[in-house]
Amino acid sequence: MAAPAVTTTTLPVEYHADMAVDAVHQRLYISDIVTGSVVVTDFDGRVTRTLTGLPGAADLVLSPDARTLYVALSRGDAIAAVNTATYRTTARYGTGAGTAPVRMALVDSTLWFAYGDQWESNLGSLTLGAGPQVRLAQLPDGTWPGPPMLVSAPNAPGLVIAADQHSTAGTVTVYDVTSGSPVVRATQNNPGGISDVGDLALSPDGRTLFAVSGAPYHHLAFRLADLSVEHIYPTDAYPDAVAVAPSQIVDLDPGSGLDLRPHGLAWSPDGSRLFALTGDYGVALTLHVIDV
């Protein structure tokens, strides 16, 4: 089988917090928490725009119709709504002084966000639409040692999955949020031996959760219903990122010396392109578009 075609682009940022893939406009959005910006590229990796004035730009969530990009402003105590046609910020939803929202997940018309610092971290919600409403402190105090990583997907309706990034407890919790408040459906400390979680992804059918951390040295697949281990995928030391597409396996050539960024992989929805971010700290990041 022929090797996949790869296009590389040097980006105008040295750090990234999140990526969002826009299949409608054939774009990739990359947030930089340090410069408070979002880099926009096309699906071939060409930089087309840099959105600025987004202090502490962290997690990105795209609306289902791809008309709005939501940006967690960890240094602005707000969530910004950016019109993807005009690139203008159409709204800033304040989340409260000192909240510093950093992680987000969208379920139906509600944005769930992780905020706060250390054991004062918590989960909040922003109900979108007419009369948007912010609700803080949705969990008991001391639930998380830092804002947890969040993931959701339409194929796992009504669920928000949270994972501990800040301690060796490596807690993973599945919340049912259909009532408007998070209810624990399943939770495990160190499932499969995992510690501080580096990345999460859901399978296309919404039944399996994939996770990586600095240790153990493999990717883990969990049954979402009870977080039991379904499969172990051996990897090299210190796995950084995970992304899932149907019927696709891509070898990023661990012998090449590429330094994959944590949380630095994303697939196009049709599985035809894999986007990978590499780079050392203090050096401009490189975007690799792998056409499979």
Backbone as CSV, one residue per row, in Angstrom:
resi,resn,N_x,N_y,N_z,CA_x,CA_y,CA_z,C_x,C_y,C_z
1,MET,0.842,-1.187,0.000,0.000,0.000,0.000,0.875,1.234,0.000
2,ALA,0.559,2.216,-0.832,1.345,3.428,-0.925,1.237,4.231,0.355
3,ALA,2.342,4.919,0.695,2.326,5.759,1.887,1.395,6.941,1.657
4,PRO,0.692,7.391,2.706,-0.217,8.521,2.551,0.539,9.803,2.243
5,ALA,-0.101,10.692,1.484,0.490,11.987,1.187,0.427,12.865,2.423
6,VAL,1.517,13.590,2.688,1.598,14.436,3.873,1.997,15.847,3.463
7,THR,1.229,16.830,3.934,1.546,18.237,3.735,1.880,18.847,5.086
8,THR,2.971,19.606,5.165,3.366,20.211,6.434,3.354,21.728,6.317
9,THR,2.931,22.373,7.393,2.849,23.827,7.453,3.365,24.302,8.796
10,THR,4.232,25.316,8.791,4.669,25.940,10.031,3.629,26.959,10.463
11,LEU,3.160,26.830,11.687,2.100,27.693,12.191,2.671,28.905,12.917
12,PRO,1.907,29.987,13.006,2.399,31.205,13.678,2.198,31.185,15.188
13,VAL,2.187,30.000,15.790,2.047,29.852,17.240,3.016,28.775,17.716
14,GLU,3.348,28.839,18.996,4.277,27.883,19.582,3.593,26.930,20.552
15,TYR,2.293,27.109,20.735,1.560,26.306,21.709,0.139,26.123,21.191
16,HIS,-0.501,25.060,21.613,-1.908,24.905,21.254,-2.652,24.276,22.431
17,ALA,-3.939,24.602,22.536,-4.778,24.025,23.578,-5.766,23.029,23.003
18,ASP,-6.287,23.317,21.792,-7.322,22.457,21.237,-7.388,22.649,19.732
19,MET,-8.037,21.693,19.070,-8.334,21.780,17.636,-9.803,21.466,17.423
20,ALA,-10.400,22.122,16.429,-11.769,21.801,16.013,-11.780,21.688,14.497
21,VAL,-12.446,20.666,13.992,-12.499,20.400,12.554,-13.863,20.807,12.027
22,ASP,-13.857,21.670,11.012,-15.075,22.206,10.400,-15.218,21.613,9.005
23,ALA,-16.032,20.563,8.894,-16.202,19.894,7.605,-17.036,20.713,6.636
24,VAL,-17.909,21.571,7.154,-18.766,22.388,6.283,-17.934,23.382,5.483
25,HIS,-17.010,24.062,6.174,-16.183,25.075,5.516,-14.793,24.556,5.149
26,GLN,-14.523,23.258,5.433,-13.214,22.663,5.148,-12.106,23.453,5.848
27,ARG,-12.279,23.632,7.159,-11.327,24.403,7.943,-10.915,23.642,9.196
28,LEU,-9.766,24.050,9.719,-9.280,23.570,11.003,-9.018,24.794,11.874
29,TYR,-9.519,24.758,13.119,-9.306,25.840,14.069,-8.368,25.337,15.168
30,ILE,-7.333,26.116,15.467,-6.324,25.733,16.456,-6.188,26.875,17.450
31,SER,-6.489,26.618,18.724,-6.441,27.668,19.731,-5.079,27.710,20.411
32,ASP,-4.655,28.935,20.753,-3.392,29.147,21.456,-3.679,29.938,22.727
33,ILE,-3.550,29.285,23.857,-3.876,29.890,25.138,-2.898,31.010,25.504
34,VAL,-1.674,30.951,24.974,-0.630,31.912,25.338,-0.857,33.259,24.656
35,THR,-1.099,33.247,23.351,-1.291,34.495,22.610,-2.755,34.919,22.548
36,GLY,-3.660,34.084,23.034,-5.081,34.423,22.990,-5.594,34.535,21.571
37,SER,-5.268,33.525,20.777,-5.641,33.561,19.362,-6.119,32.194,18.901
38,VAL,-6.777,32.200,17.748,-7.195,30.968,17.083,-6.697,31.029,15.648
39,VAL,-5.855,30.072,15.269,-5.342,29.977,13.902,-6.331,29.180,13.068
40,VAL,-6.625,29.691,11.876,-7.550,29.026,10.954,-6.761,28.550,9.747
41,THR,-6.899,27.270,9.399,-6.281,26.745,8.185,-7.355,26.072,7.332
42,ASP,-7.018,25.849,6.060,-7.899,25.021,5.237,-7.507,23.563,5.425
43,PHE,-8.194,22.669,4.744,-7.932,21.241,4.918,-6.615,20.795,4.284
44,ASP,-5.955,21.695,3.557,-4.627,21.395,3.026,-3.527,21.957,3.920
45,GLY,-3.934,22.570,5.031,-2.955,23.068,5.989,-2.541,24.505,5.799
46,ARG,-3.059,25.191,4.778,-2.675,26.586,4.546,-3.345,27.495,5.571
47,VAL,-2.565,28.365,6.217,-3.113,29.317,7.176,-3.889,30.390,6.418
48,THR,-5.151,30.555,6.758,-6.001,31.532,6.077,-6.368,32.716,6.951
49,ARG,-6.215,32.564,8.270,-6.637,33.631,9.173,-6.088,33.349,10.568
50,THR,-5.892,34.411,11.339,-5.605,34.281,12.760,-6.554,35.204,13.508
51,LEU,-7.384,34.621,14.364,-8.340,35.387,15.149,-7.684,35.783,16.460
52,THR,-7.709,37.072,16.786,-7.042,37.569,17.977,-8.072,38.146,18.951
53,GLY,-7.570,38.643,20.082,-8.458,39.218,21.081,-9.292,38.200,21.821
54,LEU,-8.755,36.978,21.981,-9.454,35.892,22.662,-8.590,35.434,23.830
55,PRO,-8.574,36.186,24.930,-7.610,35.943,26.010,-7.707,34.543,26.607
56,GLY,-6.572,33.855,26.552,-6.523,32.500,27.097,-7.341,31.502,26.312
57,ALA,-7.381,31.649,24.976,-8.184,30.749,24.135,-7.812,29.302,24.414
58,ALA,-8.780,28.536,24.894,-8.518,27.148,25.291,-9.376,26.210,24.454
59,ASP,-10.313,25.495,25.065,-11.104,24.525,24.305,-11.972,25.201,23.243
60,LEU,-12.177,24.459,22.157,-13.004,24.909,21.047,-14.150,23.930,20.849
61,VAL,-15.343,24.454,20.606,-16.505,23.627,20.284,-17.221,24.269,19.114
62,LEU,-17.496,23.474,18.097,-18.200,23.942,16.910,-19.670,23.569,17.019
63,SER,-20.557,24.507,16.687,-21.983,24.204,16.701,-22.291,23.152,15.636
64,PRO,-23.365,22.380,15.789,-23.670,21.322,14.822,-23.792,21.820,13.383
65,ASP,-24.265,23.059,13.184,-24.380,23.594,11.830,-23.119,24.304,11.371
66,ALA,-22.076,24.306,12.195,-20.775,24.917,11.889,-20.853,26.425,11.682
67,ARG,-21.926,27.050,12.139,-22.027,28.504,11.997,-21.346,29.265,13.128
68,THR,-21.144,28.595,14.256,-20.576,29.265,15.419,-19.458,28.419,16.018
69,LEU,-18.348,29.091,16.318,-17.240,28.467,17.033,-17.223,29.049,18.444
70,TYR,-17.358,28.174,19.439,-17.301,28.606,20.828,-15.879,28.423,21.349
71,VAL,-15.378,29.473,22.022,-13.999,29.479,22.510,-14.011,29.736,24.010
72,ALA,-13.430,28.831,24.788,-13.290,29.040,26.228,-12.173,30.046,26.458
73,LEU,-12.488,31.148,27.127,-11.510,32.206,27.381,-11.008,32.065,28.816
74,SER,-9.947,31.296,28.998,-9.457,30.984,30.336,-8.841,32.200,31.021
75,ARG,-8.481,33.212,30.247,-7.968,34.447,30.839,-8.949,35.604,30.655
76,GLY,-10.158,35.284,30.284,-11.190,36.294,30.101,-12.452,36.011,30.874
77,ASP,-12.461,34.894,31.632,-13.631,34.515,32.433,-14.907,34.566,31.604
78,ALA,-14.856,33.960,30.439,-16.005,34.010,29.535,-15.882,32.915,28.487
79,ILE,-16.962,32.711,27.757,-16.976,31.864,26.566,-17.389,32.752,25.401
80,ALA,-16.581,32.771,24.356,-16.853,33.607,23.188,-17.549,32.793,22.115
81,ALA,-18.471,33.459,21.410,-19.131,32.865,20.246,-18.643,33.605,19.018
82,VAL,-18.012,32.883,18.093,-17.433,33.485,16.890,-18.215,33.010,15.674
83,ASN,-18.672,33.959,14.851,-19.371,33.638,13.614,-18.353,33.123,12.598
84,THR,-18.525,31.894,12.113,-17.535,31.305,11.210,-17.614,31.855,9.793
85,ALA,-18.663,32.610,9.479,-18.750,33.242,8.156,-18.013,34.570,8.135
86,THR,-18.120,35.338,9.235,-17.514,36.672,9.293,-16.286,36.729,10.181
87,TYR,-16.077,35.708,10.993,-14.996,35.649,11.990,-15.149,36.699,13.085
88,ARG,-16.318,37.270,13.214,-16.550,38.245,14.265,-17.072,37.565,15.530
89,THR,-16.655,38.092,16.677,-17.190,37.606,17.946,-18.572,38.208,18.135
90,THR,-19.578,37.365,18.138,-20.962,37.833,18.226,-21.475,37.898,19.660
91,ALA,-20.814,37.200,20.575,-21.247,37.220,21.980,-20.100,36.770,22.864
92,ARG,-20.100,37.294,24.091,-19.207,36.816,25.142,-20.069,36.545,26.362
93,TYR,-20.095,35.302,26.758,-20.912,34.898,27.889,-20.018,34.835,29.128
94,GLY,-20.195,35.791,30.047,-19.388,35.809,31.249,-19.687,34.614,32.137
95,THR,-18.624,34.026,32.681,-18.783,32.861,33.548,-18.468,33.180,35.005
96,GLY,-18.152,34.456,35.303,-17.884,34.844,36.681,-16.415,35.119,36.920
97,ALA,-16.140,36.129,37.742,-14.765,36.525,38.026,-13.966,35.363,38.611
98,GLY,-12.778,35.155,38.035,-11.881,34.123,38.528,-12.231,32.702,38.157
99,THR,-13.224,32.507,37.285,-13.610,31.139,36.933,-12.637,30.485,35.958
100,ALA,-12.111,31.252,34.998,-11.122,30.733,34.047,-11.565,29.435,33.373
101,PRO,-12.657,29.454,32.604,-13.093,28.223,31.931,-12.059,27.741,30.926
102,VAL,-11.803,26.446,30.931,-10.731,25.931,30.074,-11.170,24.759,29.211
103,ARG,-12.066,23.902,29.695,-12.519,22.745,28.930,-14.014,22.844,28.676
104,MET,-14.475,22.350,27.508,-15.886,22.440,27.155,-16.356,21.193,26.438
105,ALA,-17.674,20.959,26.518,-18.338,19.889,25.771,-19.767,20.332,25.518
106,LEU,-20.267,20.066,24.326,-21.618,20.476,23.942,-22.548,19.270,23.945
107,VAL,-23.680,19.415,24.658,-24.733,18.405,24.642,-26.038,19.126,24.345
108,ASP,-26.622,18.800,23.190,-27.836,19.478,22.725,-27.578,20.987,22.672
109,SER,-28.298,21.794,23.429,-28.119,23.251,23.378,-27.426,23.784,24.623
110,THR,-26.676,22.927,25.311,-25.980,23.350,26.528,-24.485,23.079,26.395
111,LEU,-23.704,24.119,26.680,-22.254,23.981,26.757,-21.881,23.706,28.209
112,TRP,-21.241,22.596,28.445,-20.716,22.281,29.765,-19.253,22.671,29.788
113,PHE,-18.820,23.316,30.870,-17.438,23.784,30.920,-16.813,23.503,32.285
114,ALA,-15.528,23.147,32.247,-14.747,22.920,33.457,-13.970,24.200,33.756
115,TYR,-13.973,24.580,35.021,-13.377,25.862,35.384,-12.770,25.778,36.777
116,GLY,-12.064,26.859,37.162,-11.532,26.958,38.513,-10.085,26.518,38.617
117,ASP,-9.631,26.381,39.856,-8.226,26.080,40.120,-8.114,25.030,41.219
118,GLN,-7.283,24.036,40.977,-7.019,22.959,41.920,-8.334,22.393,42.478
119,TRP,-8.435,22.228,43.816,-9.613,21.568,44.367,-10.836,22.473,44.416
120,GLU,-10.690,23.706,43.949,-11.846,24.587,43.808,-12.431,24.521,42.391
121,SER,-11.939,23.595,41.598,-12.457,23.410,40.242,-13.851,22.804,40.290
122,ASN,-14.613,23.042,39.225,-15.976,22.531,39.197,-16.457,22.482,37.758
123,LEU,-17.714,22.131,37.598,-18.352,22.027,36.288,-19.489,23.031,36.229
124,GLY,-19.534,23.789,35.126,-20.606,24.748,34.917,-21.320,24.467,33.616
125,SER,-22.435,25.162,33.402,-23.184,24.979,32.166,-23.633,26.322,31.630
126,LEU,-23.647,26.433,30.316,-24.148,27.608,29.612,-25.248,27.135,28.677
127,THR,-26.489,27.486,29.001,-27.613,27.153,28.139,-27.699,28.189,27.035
128,LEU,-27.598,27.746,25.795,-27.568,28.652,24.653,-28.982,28.970,24.177
129,GLY,-29.071,29.834,23.169,-30.371,30.198,22.626,-30.901,31.444,23.291
130,ALA,-32.213,31.654,23.208,-32.839,32.839,23.777,-32.664,32.842,25.295
131,GLY,-32.183,33.975,25.819,-31.973,34.071,27.257,-30.935,33.117,27.773
132,PRO,-29.686,33.165,27.265,-28.651,32.237,27.721,-28.443,32.349,29.230
133,GLN,-28.209,31.198,29.858,-28.081,31.154,31.306,-26.840,30.372,31.703
134,VAL,-26.066,30.936,32.627,-24.880,30.279,33.155,-25.177,29.757,34.550
135,ARG,-24.837,28.499,34.790,-24.965,27.891,36.124,-23.605,27.331,36.525
136,LEU,-23.136,27.714,37.698,-21.848,27.264,38.198,-22.045,26.203,39.280
137,ALA,-20.905,25.627,39.712,-20.884,24.687,40.844,-21.931,23.588,40.708
138,GLN,-21.868,22.881,39.591,-22.804,21.790,39.344,-22.405,20.497,40.059
139,LEU,-21.202,20.474,40.635,-20.718,19.280,41.336,-20.381,19.628,42.786
140,PRO,-20.341,18.641,43.667,-19.913,18.903,45.043,-18.487,19.446,45.087
141,ASP,-18.220,20.316,46.045,-16.870,20.858,46.210,-15.859,19.723,46.374
142,GLY,-14.682,19.914,45.745,-13.608,18.941,45.896,-13.736,17.708,45.037
143,THR,-14.632,17.739,44.037,-14.782,16.558,43.175,-13.549,16.340,42.316
144,TRP,-12.956,17.426,41.797,-11.823,17.326,40.877,-10.651,18.148,41.396
145,PRO,-9.406,17.672,41.178,-8.219,18.400,41.631,-7.779,19.495,40.660
146,GLY,-8.518,19.712,39.623,-8.260,20.711,38.591,-9.332,20.556,37.544
147,PRO,-9.506,21.533,36.658,-10.544,21.403,35.632,-10.343,20.133,34.806
148,PRO,-11.306,19.220,34.795,-11.116,17.974,34.055,-11.256,18.169,32.553
149,MET,-10.615,17.293,31.796,-10.848,17.234,30.353,-12.265,16.736,30.123
150,LEU,-12.945,17.319,29.131,-14.320,16.948,28.831,-14.444,16.491,27.383
151,VAL,-15.345,15.546,27.150,-15.643,15.123,25.788,-17.108,14.713,25.718
152,SER,-17.721,14.995,24.577,-19.100,14.573,24.306,-19.224,14.366,22.813
153,ALA,-20.308,13.735,22.396,-20.523,13.510,20.973,-21.984,13.164,20.750
154,PRO,-22.545,13.521,19.572,-23.940,13.185,19.287,-24.226,11.691,19.357
155,ASN,-23.191,10.854,19.097,-23.413,9.412,19.140,-23.397,8.852,20.563
156,ALA,-23.196,9.735,21.550,-23.343,9.355,22.963,-24.292,10.371,23.596
157,PRO,-25.567,10.339,23.208,-26.501,11.409,23.581,-26.675,11.548,25.087
158,GLY,-26.711,12.809,25.535,-26.970,13.110,26.922,-25.813,12.891,27.868
159,LEU,-24.628,12.584,27.340,-23.493,12.247,28.197,-22.355,13.252,28.057
160,VAL,-21.715,13.554,29.176,-20.447,14.277,29.220,-19.455,13.397,29.963
161,ILE,-18.311,13.147,29.348,-17.273,12.343,29.982,-16.189,13.287,30.473
162,ALA,-15.812,13.132,31.733,-14.784,13.969,32.345,-13.623,13.092,32.785
163,ALA,-12.401,13.639,32.701,-11.221,12.864,33.080,-10.217,13.774,33.773
164,ASP,-9.580,13.240,34.800,-8.623,13.969,35.622,-7.304,14.140,34.868
165,GLN,-6.904,15.392,34.648,-5.631,15.712,34.002,-4.552,16.101,35.005
166,HIS,-4.912,16.232,36.273,-4.058,16.949,37.210,-3.506,16.111,38.345
167,SER,-3.797,14.830,38.399,-3.259,14.000,39.475,-3.116,12.570,38.993
168,THR,-2.409,11.780,39.791,-2.208,10.374,39.423,-3.436,9.527,39.685
169,ALA,-4.484,10.124,40.255,-5.721,9.352,40.458,-6.334,8.919,39.140
170,GLY,-6.165,9.751,38.097,-6.646,9.376,36.772,-8.119,9.052,36.718
171,THR,-8.924,9.764,37.500,-10.352,9.464,37.563,-11.037,9.761,36.230
172,VAL,-11.905,8.850,35.810,-12.749,9.049,34.633,-14.198,8.868,35.087
173,THR,-15.047,9.842,34.730,-16.447,9.808,35.145,-17.346,10.094,33.955
174,VAL,-18.399,9.305,33.821,-19.427,9.528,32.804,-20.631,10.160,33.489
175,TYR,-20.978,11.378,33.059,-22.129,12.088,33.614,-23.302,12.045,32.634
176,ASP,-24.482,11.779,33.157,-25.718,11.928,32.401,-26.249,13.336,32.700
177,VAL,-26.373,14.178,31.660,-26.775,15.577,31.873,-28.137,15.871,31.255
178,THR,-28.895,14.851,30.964,-30.186,15.070,30.301,-31.161,15.845,31.176
179,SER,-30.989,15.784,32.493,-31.893,16.509,33.393,-31.509,17.969,33.557
180,GLY,-30.363,18.366,33.003,-29.862,19.712,33.212,-28.850,19.801,34.327
181,SER,-28.685,18.723,35.085,-27.678,18.619,36.131,-26.925,17.312,35.948
182,PRO,-25.614,17.293,36.224,-24.834,16.072,36.000,-25.131,14.995,37.027
183,VAL,-25.425,13.802,36.544,-25.668,12.630,37.390,-24.638,11.566,36.998
184,VAL,-23.927,11.044,37.963,-22.885,10.051,37.687,-23.512,8.758,37.188
185,ARG,-23.104,8.354,35.990,-23.538,7.057,35.461,-22.476,5.988,35.702
186,ALA,-21.205,6.373,35.589,-20.101,5.440,35.858,-18.884,6.266,36.247
187,THR,-18.070,5.742,37.163,-16.830,6.425,37.539,-15.811,5.403,38.005
188,GLN,-14.545,5.646,37.683,-13.462,4.753,38.078,-12.212,5.580,38.336
189,ASN,-11.475,5.240,39.375,-10.142,5.779,39.583,-9.131,4.860,38.909
190,ASN,-8.203,5.452,38.182,-7.146,4.694,37.487,-7.678,3.527,36.679
191,PRO,-8.716,3.710,35.873,-9.179,2.569,35.061,-8.072,2.089,34.132
192,GLY,-7.834,0.798,34.138,-6.773,0.245,33.307,-5.387,0.683,33.709
193,GLY,-5.250,1.272,34.907,-3.947,1.739,35.367,-3.583,3.127,34.903
194,ILE,-4.524,3.831,34.248,-4.230,5.147,33.709,-4.057,6.155,34.830
195,SER,-3.194,7.169,34.605,-2.982,8.206,35.618,-3.545,9.519,35.097
196,ASP,-2.783,10.614,35.174,-3.288,11.898,34.697,-3.549,11.806,33.190
197,VAL,-4.788,12.022,32.798,-5.230,11.750,31.435,-4.754,12.845,30.491
198,GLY,-4.217,12.446,29.327,-3.716,13.399,28.348,-4.647,13.656,27.197
199,ASP,-5.492,12.678,26.860,-6.402,12.863,25.728,-7.505,11.825,25.795
200,LEU,-8.655,12.191,25.204,-9.829,11.331,25.153,-10.419,11.366,23.757
201,ALA,-11.076,10.285,23.370,-11.829,10.256,22.112,-12.911,9.194,22.225
202,LEU,-14.038,9.429,21.569,-15.129,8.469,21.535,-15.160,7.763,20.190
203,SER,-15.524,6.494,20.204,-15.653,5.731,18.963,-16.839,6.257,18.155
204,PRO,-16.855,6.014,16.845,-17.958,6.503,16.016,-19.338,6.040,16.477
205,ASP,-19.414,4.855,17.117,-20.721,4.385,17.577,-21.052,4.855,18.994
206,GLY,-20.144,5.603,19.630,-20.408,6.151,20.943,-20.377,5.152,22.079
207,ARG,-19.887,3.953,21.846,-19.897,2.915,22.881,-18.550,2.744,23.568
208,THR,-17.491,3.262,22.958,-16.145,3.029,23.469,-15.424,4.347,23.672
209,LEU,-14.765,4.462,24.816,-13.958,5.632,25.138,-12.490,5.251,25.062
210,PHE,-11.716,6.034,24.307,-10.280,5.824,24.196,-9.566,6.894,25.019
211,ALA,-8.511,6.495,25.717,-7.802,7.432,26.579,-6.314,7.119,26.588
212,VAL,-5.513,8.173,26.790,-4.064,8.017,26.949,-3.605,8.889,28.108
213,SER,-2.482,8.492,28.701,-1.817,9.295,29.722,-0.328,9.000,29.625
214,GLY,0.464,9.711,30.442,1.910,9.495,30.396,2.290,8.054,30.682
215,ALA,1.508,7.387,31.487,1.692,5.955,31.777,0.311,5.360,32.053
216,PRO,0.106,4.106,31.741,1.012,3.136,31.122,1.245,3.441,29.644
217,TYR,2.213,2.714,29.068,2.642,2.999,27.700,1.765,2.269,26.680
218,HIS,0.496,2.584,26.693,-0.406,2.058,25.679,-1.682,2.895,25.669
219,HIS,-2.427,2.759,24.567,-3.751,3.365,24.473,-4.770,2.375,25.051
220,LEU,-5.726,2.924,25.769,-6.745,2.091,26.387,-8.109,2.362,25.779
221,ALA,-8.876,1.307,25.586,-10.251,1.423,25.119,-11.163,0.923,26.230
222,PHE,-12.095,1.776,26.660,-13.014,1.439,27.742,-14.434,1.311,27.215
223,ARG,-15.166,0.372,27.772,-16.601,0.279,27.521,-17.267,1.441,28.243
224,LEU,-17.932,2.313,27.498,-18.452,3.538,28.085,-19.473,3.256,29.175
225,ALA,-20.208,2.165,29.060,-21.280,1.875,30.009,-20.775,1.704,31.432
226,ASP,-19.593,1.085,31.601,-19.096,0.837,32.958,-17.607,1.110,33.128
227,LEU,-16.956,1.625,32.063,-15.531,1.964,32.075,-14.622,0.756,32.296
228,SER,-15.123,-0.414,31.955,-14.262,-1.592,31.967,-13.376,-1.575,30.730
229,VAL,-12.185,-2.179,30.832,-11.232,-2.183,29.723,-11.694,-3.154,28.648
230,GLU,-11.835,-2.647,27.435,-12.209,-3.480,26.283,-10.999,-3.964,25.524
231,HIS,-10.000,-3.079,25.385,-8.850,-3.439,24.562,-7.656,-2.583,24.974
232,ILE,-6.474,-3.132,24.771,-5.225,-2.413,25.025,-4.435,-2.369,23.719
233,TYR,-4.035,-1.169,23.309,-3.254,-0.979,22.088,-1.842,-0.567,22.478
234,PRO,-0.842,-1.443,22.298,0.532,-1.102,22.689,1.050,0.096,21.892
235,THR,1.778,0.986,22.566,2.401,2.134,21.916,3.806,2.305,22.464
236,ASP,4.479,3.327,21.979,5.788,3.679,22.511,5.599,4.402,23.847
237,ALA,6.695,4.809,24.469,6.623,5.478,25.762,5.915,6.823,25.666
238,TYR,5.211,7.167,26.728,4.547,8.460,26.908,3.604,8.814,25.754
239,PRO,2.574,8.026,25.514,1.612,8.363,24.460,0.952,9.703,24.747
240,ASP,0.741,10.505,23.687,0.291,11.885,23.842,-1.149,12.138,23.428
241,ALA,-1.613,11.454,22.396,-2.876,11.856,21.792,-3.592,10.656,21.209
242,VAL,-4.910,10.803,21.028,-5.714,9.758,20.416,-6.823,10.393,19.601
243,ALA,-7.072,9.853,18.425,-8.185,10.266,17.572,-8.661,9.029,16.831
244,VAL,-9.960,8.924,16.607,-10.557,7.698,16.072,-11.327,8.009,14.805
245,ALA,-11.128,7.178,13.792,-11.914,7.239,12.561,-12.218,5.811,12.131
246,PRO,-13.333,5.578,11.443,-13.670,4.219,11.031,-12.654,3.651,10.041
247,SER,-12.198,2.437,10.323,-11.399,1.659,9.362,-10.133,2.366,8.920
248,GLN,-9.514,3.142,9.790,-8.273,3.818,9.422,-7.234,3.625,10.504
249,ILE,-6.040,3.232,10.072,-4.891,3.169,10.962,-3.741,3.868,10.250
250,VAL,-3.137,4.846,10.906,-2.035,5.598,10.320,-0.842,5.513,11.248
251,ASP,0.315,5.130,10.713,1.544,5.085,11.476,2.242,6.423,11.313
252,LEU,2.413,7.145,12.423,3.065,8.446,12.362,4.585,8.333,12.378
253,ASP,5.101,7.123,12.200,6.533,6.873,12.095,7.273,7.361,13.328
254,PRO,7.191,6.580,14.422,7.847,7.010,15.651,9.349,7.174,15.522
255,GLY,9.946,6.606,14.485,11.379,6.764,14.299,11.779,8.070,13.651
256,SER,10.811,8.897,13.281,11.137,10.133,12.566,11.580,11.248,13.493
257,GLY,11.381,11.087,14.797,11.768,12.134,15.723,10.714,13.207,15.903
258,LEU,9.550,13.042,15.284,8.488,14.026,15.441,7.980,14.010,16.878
259,ASP,7.786,15.193,17.427,7.310,15.319,18.789,5.830,15.684,18.741
260,LEU,4.978,14.664,18.785,3.545,14.891,18.714,3.085,15.653,19.936
261,ARG,2.268,16.686,19.719,1.764,17.484,20.813,0.676,16.727,21.582
262,PRO,0.638,16.859,22.910,-0.491,16.297,23.650,-1.806,16.849,23.124
263,HIS,-2.789,15.974,22.986,-4.103,16.400,22.484,-3.967,16.990,21.075
264,GLY,-3.023,16.425,20.298,-2.653,17.038,19.026,-3.053,16.261,17.793
265,LEU,-4.122,15.463,17.863,-4.612,14.714,16.706,-6.093,14.989,16.486
266,ALA,-6.498,15.030,15.216,-7.920,15.154,14.887,-8.142,14.609,13.487
267,TRP,-9.269,13.925,13.303,-9.667,13.413,11.992,-10.691,14.339,11.355
268,SER,-10.682,14.400,10.025,-11.827,14.964,9.327,-12.992,13.998,9.501
269,PRO,-14.227,14.473,9.534,-15.360,13.587,9.809,-15.485,12.407,8.858
270,ASP,-15.037,12.561,7.609,-15.149,11.447,6.665,-13.967,10.493,6.726
271,GLY,-13.022,10.754,7.622,-11.885,9.864,7.775,-10.867,9.942,6.660
272,SER,-10.927,10.963,5.825,-10.001,11.055,4.691,-8.707,11.783,5.037
273,ARG,-8.728,12.583,6.115,-7.534,13.336,6.502,-7.324,13.242,8.011
274,LEU,-6.073,13.090,8.383,-5.673,13.147,9.780,-4.819,14.390,9.971
275,PHE,-5.175,15.197,10.965,-4.420,16.406,11.278,-3.591,16.143,12.525
276,ALA,-2.285,16.423,12.446,-1.383,16.166,13.574,-0.526,17.393,13.824
277,LEU,-0.366,17.736,15.095,0.461,18.870,15.493,1.719,18.357,16.180
278,THR,2.871,18.854,15.739,4.136,18.483,16.351,4.923,19.743,16.691
279,GLY,5.895,19.579,17.582,6.765,20.701,17.922,7.196,20.679,19.363
280,ASP,8.373,21.216,19.622,8.881,21.368,20.978,8.429,22.700,21.545
281,TYR,8.490,22.819,22.861,8.124,24.073,23.508,9.079,25.187,23.059
282,GLY,8.513,26.355,22.796,9.319,27.504,22.381,9.651,27.520,20.911
283,VAL,9.109,26.575,20.149,9.353,26.499,18.704,8.005,26.498,17.990
284,ALA,7.925,27.191,16.864,6.672,27.234,16.110,6.186,25.823,15.809
285,LEU,4.894,25.599,16.017,4.320,24.279,15.785,4.222,23.985,14.293
286,THR,4.207,22.690,13.985,4.038,22.238,12.603,2.736,21.452,12.505
287,LEU,1.939,21.808,11.515,0.711,21.068,11.229,0.988,20.102,10.094
288,HIS,0.677,18.830,10.312,0.812,17.804,9.291,-0.587,17.375,8.861
289,VAL,-0.878,17.515,7.568,-2.138,17.041,7.022,-1.854,15.748,6.271
290,ILE,-2.370,14.650,6.801,-2.070,13.329,6.257,-3.292,12.865,5.469
291,ASP,-3.147,12.778,4.158,-4.239,12.398,3.270,-4.204,10.888,3.105
292,VAL,-5.210,10.221,3.700,-5.211,8.751,3.664,-6.217,8.217,2.671
